[in-house]
């Protein structure tokens, strides 16, 4: 069986949950390791008041015994502390909410499209599930996948490279300091100067009642060649990673390596020439492909850049129309974040971890982690002997 997961839960409901299937038996999984990832997702300058209410951690409901996977579905529960303040509005049983419904959809949010599609009158029915609160559950699922990948030496990290018009300059940041610097920065940006400017910009935009997007890098080291496949459209690893990443709330583009810039350069500047020596085997001196060729990992670092649009909940709302009166109105102003790019990087790590873990399981099989490792070792031995 492949690896798959689903999430459930509304932003202001009782909880968000994730169920992850296909994790091989015997894998060590500590719930604290999942909690570390949840805490990383909650940080970042630009988050709103909600993050001061929540302290996310998982209650493991099934699938683990003595910190080891059983091979059965792993179900995790993350409480919404804010639920206490929403028990009436979000009650699963019918209660009177004094006719308080949301009728002025926010441009850029799921409000209007969801309302048209599902035939509801109150777009809270849509926004509660469209909310990026759901990404807490994805990060929990991704954290379990990260534990699986760690067994094979795969490491997934991310960092912010742009917020609004401020871009990071990483030319002078040593490669080995990028991750550390990012984790130490309030905006998860490895360039300290740019970090300061980004924070100042978020403050400025917040004072104007506006919001910001940006870009982040997510990468995976030590990925073996041959994950994904060129043989069918839906098996291609870059396609699968893109689906997973584009499905993160507010993500607008996903680029591998050189990405869209490849469209503007000659072939000689777009590809990674192939070399060989007996020590390294086949190797490249560049990684313009971002670690994927022909829909398969090629053994180089997987390097992805994602762009996130500004959050559509503005304190100074945009033009909209009241769904009942049809009169011009300002969109609903609801509490929200100003900039969630730092958190989105952490969510993207989870998305990449899930897709890579799934591709690993497909390539190496194994109901138990020991079987999977044996198959991996045999394959790597063959690849190394080429
Ligand atoms: C979100 C709106 C805000 C964010 C939320 C996503 O929540 P609230 O409406 O309660 O202020 O803080 O993000 C989270 C709760 C989270 O855990 O990331 C939205 O509309 O997407």
mmCIF file of C-alpha atoms and ligand atoms in Angstrom:
data_model
loop_
_atom_site.group_PDB
_atom_site.id
_atom_site.type_symbol
_atom_site.label_atom_id
_atom_site.label_comp_id
_atom_site.label_asym_id
_atom_site.label_seq_id
_atom_site.Cartn_x
_atom_site.Cartn_y
_atom_site.Cartn_z
ATOM 1 C CA UNK A 1 0.000 0.000 0.000
ATOM 2 C CA UNK A 2 1.093 3.541 -0.790
ATOM 3 C CA UNK A 3 1.144 6.319 1.814
ATOM 4 C CA UNK A 4 -1.863 8.618 1.958
ATOM 5 C CA UNK A 5 -3.431 11.017 4.413
ATOM 6 C CA UNK A 6 -6.577 13.033 4.924
ATOM 7 C CA UNK A 7 -7.302 15.899 7.264
ATOM 8 C CA UNK A 8 -10.527 17.042 8.912
ATOM 9 C CA UNK A 9 -11.531 19.984 11.020
ATOM 10 C CA UNK A 10 -12.775 23.566 10.827
ATOM 11 C CA UNK A 11 -10.673 26.550 11.894
ATOM 12 C CA UNK A 12 -12.854 27.431 14.892
ATOM 13 C CA UNK A 13 -14.322 23.975 15.451
ATOM 14 C CA UNK A 14 -13.231 21.633 18.213
ATOM 15 C CA UNK A 15 -10.048 20.388 16.529
ATOM 16 C CA UNK A 16 -8.148 19.539 13.408
ATOM 17 C CA UNK A 17 -7.156 15.931 12.803
ATOM 18 C CA UNK A 18 -5.044 13.901 10.387
ATOM 19 C CA UNK A 19 -5.149 10.209 9.494
ATOM 20 C CA UNK A 20 -2.007 8.851 7.838
ATOM 21 C CA UNK A 21 -1.962 5.394 6.285
ATOM 22 C CA UNK A 22 0.817 3.245 4.879
ATOM 23 C CA UNK A 23 3.620 4.163 7.293
ATOM 24 C CA UNK A 24 5.721 0.966 7.596
ATOM 25 C CA UNK A 25 5.560 -0.931 10.875
ATOM 26 C CA UNK A 26 8.498 -0.500 13.214
ATOM 27 C CA UNK A 27 9.294 3.106 12.292
ATOM 28 C CA UNK A 28 10.177 5.103 15.419
ATOM 29 C CA UNK A 29 7.769 8.015 15.802
ATOM 30 C CA UNK A 30 7.756 10.190 18.916
ATOM 31 C CA UNK A 31 4.814 12.520 19.287
ATOM 32 C CA UNK A 32 7.304 15.181 20.538
ATOM 33 C CA UNK A 33 8.911 15.176 17.081
ATOM 34 C CA UNK A 34 5.528 16.006 15.572
ATOM 35 C CA UNK A 35 5.038 18.749 18.184
ATOM 36 C CA UNK A 36 8.368 20.379 17.259
ATOM 37 C CA UNK A 37 7.125 20.773 13.679
ATOM 38 C CA UNK A 38 3.779 22.139 14.879
ATOM 39 C CA UNK A 39 5.587 24.745 16.996
ATOM 40 C CA UNK A 40 7.763 25.778 14.024
ATOM 41 C CA UNK A 41 4.607 26.313 11.932
ATOM 42 C CA UNK A 42 3.100 28.628 14.537
ATOM 43 C CA UNK A 43 6.016 31.061 14.539
ATOM 44 C CA UNK A 44 6.894 33.921 12.245
ATOM 45 C CA UNK A 45 6.549 37.675 12.467
ATOM 46 C CA UNK A 46 3.297 38.765 10.854
ATOM 47 C CA UNK A 47 1.002 36.209 12.446
ATOM 48 C CA UNK A 48 -2.244 37.486 13.979
ATOM 49 C CA UNK A 49 -3.816 37.251 17.439
ATOM 50 C CA UNK A 50 -4.937 33.656 16.874
ATOM 51 C CA UNK A 51 -1.409 32.307 17.277
ATOM 52 C CA UNK A 52 -1.307 33.770 20.781
ATOM 53 C CA UNK A 53 -4.347 31.643 21.656
ATOM 54 C CA UNK A 54 -3.146 28.317 20.226
ATOM 55 C CA UNK A 55 -0.315 26.060 21.421
ATOM 56 C CA UNK A 56 -0.446 23.174 19.007
ATOM 57 C CA UNK A 57 0.486 19.641 20.005
ATOM 58 C CA UNK A 58 -0.847 16.232 18.991
ATOM 59 C CA UNK A 59 -2.783 13.645 20.872
ATOM 60 C CA UNK A 60 -2.066 10.361 19.130
ATOM 61 C CA UNK A 61 -5.329 8.445 18.839
ATOM 62 C CA UNK A 62 -4.100 5.354 17.016
ATOM 63 C CA UNK A 63 -1.354 3.665 15.032
ATOM 64 C CA UNK A 64 1.577 4.061 17.438
ATOM 65 C CA UNK A 65 2.590 1.776 20.289
ATOM 66 C CA UNK A 66 5.604 2.516 22.501
ATOM 67 C CA UNK A 67 6.666 5.205 19.998
ATOM 68 C CA UNK A 68 6.710 2.733 17.091
ATOM 69 C CA UNK A 69 4.396 2.610 14.080
ATOM 70 C CA UNK A 70 2.113 -0.426 13.977
ATOM 71 C CA UNK A 71 1.525 -0.229 10.227
ATOM 72 C CA UNK A 72 -2.101 0.679 10.929
ATOM 73 C CA UNK A 73 -3.629 4.142 10.321
ATOM 74 C CA UNK A 74 -2.019 6.803 12.531
ATOM 75 C CA UNK A 75 -4.677 9.251 13.724
ATOM 76 C CA UNK A 76 -3.662 12.489 15.430
ATOM 77 C CA UNK A 77 -5.799 15.153 17.077
ATOM 78 C CA UNK A 78 -4.820 18.818 17.496
ATOM 79 C CA UNK A 79 -7.151 20.845 19.713
ATOM 80 C CA UNK A 80 -8.334 24.305 18.680
ATOM 81 C CA UNK A 81 -8.120 26.197 21.958
ATOM 82 C CA UNK A 82 -10.095 29.009 20.337
ATOM 83 C CA UNK A 83 -13.061 26.622 20.057
ATOM 84 C CA UNK A 84 -14.128 27.699 23.572
ATOM 85 C CA UNK A 85 -14.902 31.141 22.120
ATOM 86 C CA UNK A 86 -16.872 29.725 19.199
ATOM 87 C CA UNK A 87 -19.023 26.969 20.708
ATOM 88 C CA UNK A 88 -22.269 28.637 19.595
ATOM 89 C CA UNK A 89 -21.156 29.868 16.172
ATOM 90 C CA UNK A 90 -19.544 26.496 15.374
ATOM 91 C CA UNK A 91 -21.960 24.219 17.242
ATOM 92 C CA UNK A 92 -22.469 20.870 15.474
ATOM 93 C CA UNK A 93 -26.047 20.812 16.792
ATOM 94 C CA UNK A 94 -28.617 23.413 15.820
ATOM 95 C CA UNK A 95 -28.480 26.542 18.028
ATOM 96 C CA UNK A 96 -29.622 30.140 17.592
ATOM 97 C CA UNK A 97 -26.806 32.470 16.416
ATOM 98 C CA UNK A 98 -29.011 35.578 16.292
ATOM 99 C CA UNK A 99 -29.012 35.689 12.477
ATOM 100 C CA UNK A 100 -25.270 36.553 12.497
ATOM 101 C CA UNK A 101 -24.091 35.405 9.094
ATOM 102 C CA UNK A 102 -21.239 36.505 6.832
ATOM 103 C CA UNK A 103 -22.527 37.954 3.554
ATOM 104 C CA UNK A 104 -19.757 40.228 2.183
ATOM 105 C CA UNK A 105 -17.215 37.911 0.533
ATOM 106 C CA UNK A 106 -13.492 38.745 0.584
ATOM 107 C CA UNK A 107 -11.837 39.011 -2.852
ATOM 108 C CA UNK A 108 -9.136 36.367 -3.097
ATOM 109 C CA UNK A 109 -10.690 34.054 -0.492
ATOM 110 C CA UNK A 110 -12.812 30.930 -1.065
ATOM 111 C CA UNK A 111 -15.907 32.814 0.206
ATOM 112 C CA UNK A 112 -17.787 33.622 -3.022
ATOM 113 C CA UNK A 113 -16.770 30.642 -5.175
ATOM 114 C CA UNK A 114 -17.535 28.258 -2.293
ATOM 115 C CA UNK A 115 -20.868 29.866 -1.586
ATOM 116 C CA UNK A 116 -21.911 29.546 -5.236
ATOM 117 C CA UNK A 117 -20.717 25.955 -5.434
ATOM 118 C CA UNK A 118 -22.236 24.669 -2.194
ATOM 119 C CA UNK A 119 -25.434 26.758 -2.182
ATOM 120 C CA UNK A 120 -24.941 28.079 1.351
ATOM 121 C CA UNK A 121 -26.127 31.463 2.667
ATOM 122 C CA UNK A 122 -23.443 32.107 5.267
ATOM 123 C CA UNK A 123 -19.944 31.893 3.864
ATOM 124 C CA UNK A 124 -18.593 30.919 7.276
ATOM 125 C CA UNK A 125 -19.602 27.434 6.063
ATOM 126 C CA UNK A 126 -16.837 27.813 3.461
ATOM 127 C CA UNK A 127 -14.133 29.829 5.192
ATOM 128 C CA UNK A 128 -13.907 27.534 8.198
ATOM 129 C CA UNK A 129 -12.528 24.706 6.087
ATOM 130 C CA UNK A 130 -10.702 26.885 3.549
ATOM 131 C CA UNK A 131 -8.732 28.398 6.450
ATOM 132 C CA UNK A 132 -5.021 27.721 6.706
ATOM 133 C CA UNK A 133 -5.653 26.342 10.194
ATOM 134 C CA UNK A 134 -5.981 23.038 8.311
ATOM 135 C CA UNK A 135 -2.248 23.141 7.621
ATOM 136 C CA UNK A 136 -1.585 22.219 11.267
ATOM 137 C CA UNK A 137 -2.956 18.759 10.416
ATOM 138 C CA UNK A 138 -0.852 18.604 7.243
ATOM 139 C CA UNK A 139 2.266 19.462 9.195
ATOM 140 C CA UNK A 140 1.498 16.643 11.655
ATOM 141 C CA UNK A 141 1.146 14.167 8.762
ATOM 142 C CA UNK A 142 4.298 15.555 7.168
ATOM 143 C CA UNK A 143 6.204 15.210 10.445
ATOM 144 C CA UNK A 144 5.510 11.471 10.466
ATOM 145 C CA UNK A 145 6.717 11.287 6.856
ATOM 146 C CA UNK A 146 9.864 13.221 7.838
ATOM 147 C CA UNK A 147 10.613 10.545 10.439
ATOM 148 C CA UNK A 148 10.392 7.906 7.707
ATOM 149 C CA UNK A 149 12.673 9.881 5.378
ATOM 150 C CA UNK A 150 15.211 10.474 8.169
ATOM 151 C CA UNK A 151 15.812 6.712 8.243
ATOM 152 C CA UNK A 152 17.234 7.124 4.728
ATOM 153 C CA UNK A 153 19.199 10.298 5.486
ATOM 154 C CA UNK A 154 16.781 12.618 3.653
ATOM 155 C CA UNK A 155 16.575 16.082 5.204
ATOM 156 C CA UNK A 156 13.937 18.645 4.242
ATOM 157 C CA UNK A 157 14.360 22.330 5.074
ATOM 158 C CA UNK A 158 12.935 25.683 3.995
ATOM 159 C CA UNK A 159 13.655 29.390 4.219
ATOM 160 C CA UNK A 160 12.073 32.685 3.221
ATOM 161 C CA UNK A 161 13.643 34.494 0.247
ATOM 162 C CA UNK A 162 11.164 37.323 -0.307
ATOM 163 C CA UNK A 163 8.447 39.237 1.539
ATOM 164 C CA UNK A 164 6.658 41.870 -0.497
ATOM 165 C CA UNK A 165 9.384 43.578 -2.528
ATOM 166 C CA UNK A 166 12.188 42.795 -0.063
ATOM 167 C CA UNK A 167 14.414 39.987 -1.320
ATOM 168 C CA UNK A 168 17.125 38.045 0.494
ATOM 169 C CA UNK A 169 20.708 38.170 -0.743
ATOM 170 C CA UNK A 170 22.246 34.798 0.049
ATOM 171 C CA UNK A 171 25.508 35.277 -1.882
ATOM 172 C CA UNK A 172 27.436 35.962 1.309
ATOM 173 C CA UNK A 173 25.685 33.434 3.532
ATOM 174 C CA UNK A 174 27.717 30.195 3.744
ATOM 175 C CA UNK A 175 25.636 27.200 2.630
ATOM 176 C CA UNK A 176 25.994 25.465 5.991
ATOM 177 C CA UNK A 177 24.601 28.517 7.807
ATOM 178 C CA UNK A 178 21.460 28.946 5.715
ATOM 179 C CA UNK A 179 19.263 26.612 7.741
ATOM 180 C CA UNK A 180 20.534 27.838 11.120
ATOM 181 C CA UNK A 181 20.124 31.499 10.165
ATOM 182 C CA UNK A 182 16.613 30.836 8.888
ATOM 183 C CA UNK A 183 15.548 29.099 12.098
ATOM 184 C CA UNK A 184 16.954 32.017 14.121
ATOM 185 C CA UNK A 185 15.145 34.690 12.064
ATOM 186 C CA UNK A 186 11.636 35.921 12.984
ATOM 187 C CA UNK A 187 10.714 35.702 9.308
ATOM 188 C CA UNK A 188 12.753 32.513 8.660
ATOM 189 C CA UNK A 189 15.063 34.408 6.280
ATOM 190 C CA UNK A 190 18.797 33.519 6.352
ATOM 191 C CA UNK A 191 19.879 37.058 5.340
ATOM 192 C CA UNK A 192 19.869 39.070 8.596
ATOM 193 C CA UNK A 193 19.724 42.462 6.832
ATOM 194 C CA UNK A 194 16.783 41.437 4.663
ATOM 195 C CA UNK A 195 15.052 39.931 7.747
ATOM 196 C CA UNK A 196 15.096 43.337 9.447
ATOM 197 C CA UNK A 197 13.705 45.025 6.346
ATOM 198 C CA UNK A 198 11.003 42.367 6.005
ATOM 199 C CA UNK A 199 9.901 42.875 9.611
ATOM 200 C CA UNK A 200 9.805 46.650 9.114
ATOM 201 C CA UNK A 201 7.731 46.190 5.957
ATOM 202 C CA UNK A 202 5.256 43.864 7.688
ATOM 203 C CA UNK A 203 4.825 46.480 10.455
ATOM 204 C CA UNK A 204 4.264 49.223 7.894
ATOM 205 C CA UNK A 205 1.746 47.206 5.862
ATOM 206 C CA UNK A 206 -0.055 46.095 9.017
ATOM 207 C CA UNK A 207 -0.507 49.731 10.065
ATOM 208 C CA UNK A 208 -2.170 50.325 6.705
ATOM 209 C CA UNK A 209 -4.633 47.456 7.253
ATOM 210 C CA UNK A 210 -3.058 45.520 4.394
ATOM 211 C CA UNK A 211 -1.302 42.143 3.956
ATOM 212 C CA UNK A 212 1.798 40.684 2.275
ATOM 213 C CA UNK A 213 2.908 37.593 0.385
ATOM 214 C CA UNK A 214 6.350 36.422 -0.632
ATOM 215 C CA UNK A 215 8.525 33.527 -1.691
ATOM 216 C CA UNK A 216 10.275 30.687 0.088
ATOM 217 C CA UNK A 217 12.599 27.860 -0.854
ATOM 218 C CA UNK A 218 11.932 24.283 0.205
ATOM 219 C CA UNK A 219 14.581 21.674 -0.445
ATOM 220 C CA UNK A 220 15.383 18.039 0.183
ATOM 221 C CA UNK A 221 18.933 16.694 0.524
ATOM 222 C CA UNK A 222 20.149 13.158 -0.012
ATOM 223 C CA UNK A 223 17.186 12.007 -2.099
ATOM 224 C CA UNK A 224 18.089 8.846 -4.032
ATOM 225 C CA UNK A 225 17.746 8.892 -7.821
ATOM 226 C CA UNK A 226 14.686 7.230 -9.295
ATOM 227 C CA UNK A 227 11.760 8.465 -7.192
ATOM 228 C CA UNK A 228 8.733 9.130 -9.409
ATOM 229 C CA UNK A 229 8.563 7.873 -12.985
ATOM 230 C CA UNK A 230 8.675 9.105 -16.566
ATOM 231 C CA UNK A 231 6.278 6.337 -17.645
ATOM 232 C CA UNK A 232 2.940 7.967 -16.817
ATOM 233 C CA UNK A 233 1.767 11.576 -16.343
ATOM 234 C CA UNK A 234 0.534 11.132 -12.803
ATOM 235 C CA UNK A 235 3.699 9.396 -11.617
ATOM 236 C CA UNK A 236 6.053 12.272 -12.401
ATOM 237 C CA UNK A 237 7.641 13.467 -9.184
ATOM 238 C CA UNK A 238 7.669 17.188 -10.070
ATOM 239 C CA UNK A 239 3.965 16.988 -10.991
ATOM 240 C CA UNK A 240 3.165 15.269 -7.715
ATOM 241 C CA UNK A 241 5.197 17.693 -5.625
ATOM 242 C CA UNK A 242 3.532 20.596 -7.431
ATOM 243 C CA UNK A 243 0.044 19.315 -6.622
ATOM 244 C CA UNK A 244 0.982 18.904 -3.008
ATOM 245 C CA UNK A 245 2.574 22.368 -2.781
ATOM 246 C CA UNK A 246 0.010 24.254 -4.883
ATOM 247 C CA UNK A 247 -2.730 22.915 -2.619
ATOM 248 C CA UNK A 248 -1.286 24.871 0.323
ATOM 249 C CA UNK A 249 -3.504 27.882 0.965
ATOM 250 C CA UNK A 250 -2.385 30.989 -1.017
ATOM 251 C CA UNK A 251 0.450 29.296 -2.966
ATOM 252 C CA UNK A 252 0.495 30.647 -6.520
ATOM 253 C CA UNK A 253 3.551 29.104 -8.123
ATOM 254 C CA UNK A 254 5.965 26.232 -7.682
ATOM 255 C CA UNK A 255 9.304 26.255 -9.504
ATOM 256 C CA UNK A 256 11.998 23.599 -9.657
ATOM 257 C CA UNK A 257 15.609 24.769 -9.845
ATOM 258 C CA UNK A 258 15.872 27.513 -12.432
ATOM 259 C CA UNK A 259 12.061 27.378 -12.763
ATOM 260 C CA UNK A 260 10.400 30.000 -14.958
ATOM 261 C CA UNK A 261 13.805 31.595 -15.683
ATOM 262 C CA UNK A 262 14.582 28.552 -17.864
ATOM 263 C CA UNK A 263 12.126 29.929 -20.428
ATOM 264 C CA UNK A 264 14.411 32.867 -21.141
ATOM 265 C CA UNK A 265 17.815 31.206 -21.503
ATOM 266 C CA UNK A 266 19.425 28.988 -24.131
ATOM 267 C CA UNK A 267 19.565 25.224 -23.662
ATOM 268 C CA UNK A 268 23.256 25.415 -22.838
ATOM 269 C CA UNK A 269 22.378 27.619 -19.848
ATOM 270 C CA UNK A 270 19.350 25.620 -18.736
ATOM 271 C CA UNK A 271 20.664 22.078 -18.273
ATOM 272 C CA UNK A 272 23.151 20.373 -15.999
ATOM 273 C CA UNK A 273 26.053 18.758 -17.831
ATOM 274 C CA UNK A 274 26.925 15.211 -16.821
ATOM 275 C CA UNK A 275 30.356 14.142 -15.497
ATOM 276 C CA UNK A 276 31.771 10.931 -14.097
ATOM 277 C CA UNK A 277 34.609 9.884 -11.864
ATOM 278 C CA UNK A 278 35.119 6.574 -10.100
ATOM 279 C CA UNK A 279 34.788 8.120 -6.618
ATOM 280 C CA UNK A 280 31.602 10.161 -7.098
ATOM 281 C CA UNK A 281 30.044 8.156 -9.932
ATOM 282 C CA UNK A 282 27.875 10.379 -12.162
ATOM 283 C CA UNK A 283 27.707 13.975 -11.000
ATOM 284 C CA UNK A 284 26.799 17.524 -12.047
ATOM 285 C CA UNK A 285 28.432 20.857 -11.344
ATOM 286 C CA UNK A 286 25.114 22.739 -11.499
ATOM 287 C CA UNK A 287 21.573 21.983 -10.342
ATOM 288 C CA UNK A 288 19.401 24.044 -12.659
ATOM 289 C CA UNK A 289 16.882 21.195 -12.875
ATOM 290 C CA UNK A 290 16.290 21.346 -9.115
ATOM 291 C CA UNK A 291 17.000 17.630 -8.710
ATOM 292 C CA UNK A 292 14.310 16.298 -11.040
ATOM 293 C CA UNK A 293 14.656 15.238 -14.694
ATOM 294 C CA UNK A 294 12.012 13.357 -16.685
ATOM 295 C CA UNK A 295 9.713 13.289 -13.652
ATOM 296 C CA UNK A 296 12.324 11.403 -11.586
ATOM 297 C CA UNK A 297 14.687 12.461 -8.856
ATOM 298 C CA UNK A 298 18.224 12.464 -10.326
ATOM 299 C CA UNK A 299 20.154 12.260 -7.064
ATOM 300 C CA UNK A 300 20.852 16.001 -6.798
ATOM 301 C CA UNK A 301 19.266 18.212 -4.153
ATOM 302 C CA UNK A 302 15.551 18.815 -4.782
ATOM 303 C CA UNK A 303 15.275 22.593 -4.854
ATOM 304 C CA UNK A 304 11.867 24.275 -5.099
ATOM 305 C CA UNK A 305 10.796 27.919 -4.882
ATOM 306 C CA UNK A 306 7.156 28.722 -4.058
ATOM 307 C CA UNK A 307 5.338 32.043 -4.287
ATOM 308 C CA UNK A 308 2.539 32.930 -1.875
ATOM 309 C CA UNK A 309 -0.030 35.641 -2.538
ATOM 310 C CA UNK A 310 -0.931 38.203 0.147
ATOM 311 C CA UNK A 311 -3.577 36.953 2.604
ATOM 312 C CA UNK A 312 -7.065 37.996 1.399
ATOM 313 C CA UNK A 313 -8.410 39.000 4.858
ATOM 314 C CA UNK A 314 -7.613 42.706 4.992
ATOM 315 C CA UNK A 315 -8.238 44.900 8.035
ATOM 316 C CA UNK A 316 -8.938 47.657 5.487
ATOM 317 C CA UNK A 317 -11.233 45.583 3.291
ATOM 318 C CA UNK A 318 -11.551 45.616 -0.484
ATOM 319 C CA UNK A 319 -14.649 46.327 -2.545
ATOM 320 C CA UNK A 320 -17.310 43.635 -2.437
ATOM 321 C CA UNK A 321 -21.067 43.161 -2.722
ATOM 322 C CA UNK A 322 -23.526 42.118 -0.019
ATOM 323 C CA UNK A 323 -24.982 38.792 -1.097
ATOM 324 C CA UNK A 324 -28.442 39.617 0.264
ATOM 325 C CA UNK A 325 -28.939 43.299 -0.622
ATOM 326 C CA UNK A 326 -26.663 43.154 -3.739
ATOM 327 C CA UNK A 327 -25.418 46.598 -2.703
ATOM 328 C CA UNK A 328 -21.766 47.648 -2.918
ATOM 329 C CA UNK A 329 -20.096 47.090 0.440
ATOM 330 C CA UNK A 330 -16.631 46.616 1.857
ATOM 331 C CA UNK A 331 -15.726 42.949 2.301
ATOM 332 C CA UNK A 332 -16.053 41.410 5.763
ATOM 333 C CA UNK A 333 -13.111 42.411 7.999
ATOM 334 C CA UNK A 334 -12.155 39.399 10.086
ATOM 335 C CA UNK A 335 -9.184 38.831 12.396
ATOM 336 C CA UNK A 336 -6.284 37.359 10.464
ATOM 337 C CA UNK A 337 -2.545 37.208 9.867
ATOM 338 C CA UNK A 338 -0.682 39.991 8.024
ATOM 339 C CA UNK A 339 1.965 37.724 6.492
ATOM 340 C CA UNK A 340 2.222 33.937 6.793
ATOM 341 C CA UNK A 341 5.157 33.292 4.437
ATOM 342 C CA UNK A 342 7.462 32.026 7.268
ATOM 343 C CA UNK A 343 4.812 29.496 8.350
ATOM 344 C CA UNK A 344 4.083 28.467 4.751
ATOM 345 C CA UNK A 345 7.693 27.299 4.374
ATOM 346 C CA UNK A 346 7.190 24.868 7.243
ATOM 347 C CA UNK A 347 3.918 23.640 5.707
ATOM 348 C CA UNK A 348 5.727 23.170 2.392
ATOM 349 C CA UNK A 349 8.333 20.990 4.115
ATOM 350 C CA UNK A 350 5.456 18.759 5.223
ATOM 351 C CA UNK A 351 4.011 18.674 1.700
ATOM 352 C CA UNK A 352 7.391 17.693 0.241
ATOM 353 C CA UNK A 353 7.945 15.114 3.006
ATOM 354 C CA UNK A 354 4.607 13.484 2.239
ATOM 355 C CA UNK A 355 5.213 13.222 -1.510
ATOM 356 C CA UNK A 356 8.767 11.967 -1.092
ATOM 357 C CA UNK A 357 7.726 9.418 1.551
ATOM 358 C CA UNK A 358 4.952 8.225 -0.754
ATOM 359 C CA UNK A 359 7.380 7.908 -3.665
ATOM 360 C CA UNK A 360 9.845 6.051 -1.374
ATOM 361 C CA UNK A 361 7.162 3.585 -0.356
ATOM 362 C CA UNK A 362 6.204 2.998 -3.981
ATOM 363 C CA UNK A 363 9.827 2.477 -4.999
ATOM 364 C CA UNK A 364 11.021 0.375 -2.084
ATOM 365 C CA UNK A 365 7.769 -1.144 -0.757
ATOM 366 C CA UNK A 366 7.883 -2.749 2.647
ATOM 367 C CA UNK A 367 5.235 -3.315 5.274
ATOM 368 C CA UNK A 368 8.021 -3.029 7.825
ATOM 369 C CA UNK A 369 10.786 -0.443 7.965
ATOM 370 C CA UNK A 370 13.379 -3.252 7.930
ATOM 371 C CA UNK A 371 12.036 -4.593 4.606
ATOM 372 C CA UNK A 372 12.031 -1.104 3.165
ATOM 373 C CA UNK A 373 15.650 -0.513 4.219
ATOM 374 C CA UNK A 374 16.801 -3.812 2.720
ATOM 375 C CA UNK A 375 15.191 -2.964 -0.589
ATOM 376 C CA UNK A 376 16.676 0.557 -0.491
ATOM 377 C CA UNK A 377 20.184 -0.766 0.222
ATOM 378 C CA UNK A 378 19.997 -3.314 -2.621
ATOM 379 C CA UNK A 379 18.862 -0.615 -5.037
ATOM 380 C CA UNK A 380 21.513 1.877 -3.941
ATOM 381 C CA UNK A 381 24.191 -0.775 -4.303
ATOM 382 C CA UNK A 382 23.112 -1.366 -7.878
ATOM 383 C CA UNK A 383 23.010 2.365 -8.648
ATOM 384 C CA UNK A 384 26.464 2.878 -7.099
ATOM 385 C CA UNK A 385 27.883 0.037 -9.190
ATOM 386 C CA UNK A 386 26.807 1.616 -12.483
HETATM 387 C C1 LIG B 1 -6.760 32.053 8.823
HETATM 388 C C2 LIG B 1 -7.113 33.110 9.655
HETATM 389 C C3 LIG B 1 -6.506 33.271 11.009
HETATM 390 C C4 LIG B 1 -5.157 32.583 11.012
HETATM 391 C C5 LIG B 1 -5.420 31.149 10.627
HETATM 392 C C6 LIG B 1 -5.731 31.077 9.179
HETATM 393 O O1 LIG B 1 -7.252 32.664 12.033
HETATM 394 P P1 LIG B 1 -8.415 33.433 12.783
HETATM 395 O O2 LIG B 1 -9.499 33.620 11.752
HETATM 396 O O3 LIG B 1 -8.847 32.503 13.893
HETATM 397 O O4 LIG B 1 -7.838 34.716 13.280
HETATM 398 O O5 LIG B 1 -4.504 32.732 12.238
HETATM 399 O O6 LIG B 1 -4.317 30.348 10.878
HETATM 400 C C7 LIG B 1 -4.397 29.490 11.936
HETATM 401 C C8 LIG B 1 -5.365 29.467 12.829
HETATM 402 C C9 LIG B 1 -3.258 28.573 11.986
HETATM 403 O O7 LIG B 1 -3.198 27.733 12.892
HETATM 404 O O8 LIG B 1 -2.410 28.693 11.105
HETATM 405 C C10 LIG B 1 -7.396 31.865 7.511
HETATM 406 O O9 LIG B 1 -8.460 32.479 7.254
HETATM 407 O O10 LIG B 1 -6.861 31.123 6.661
#
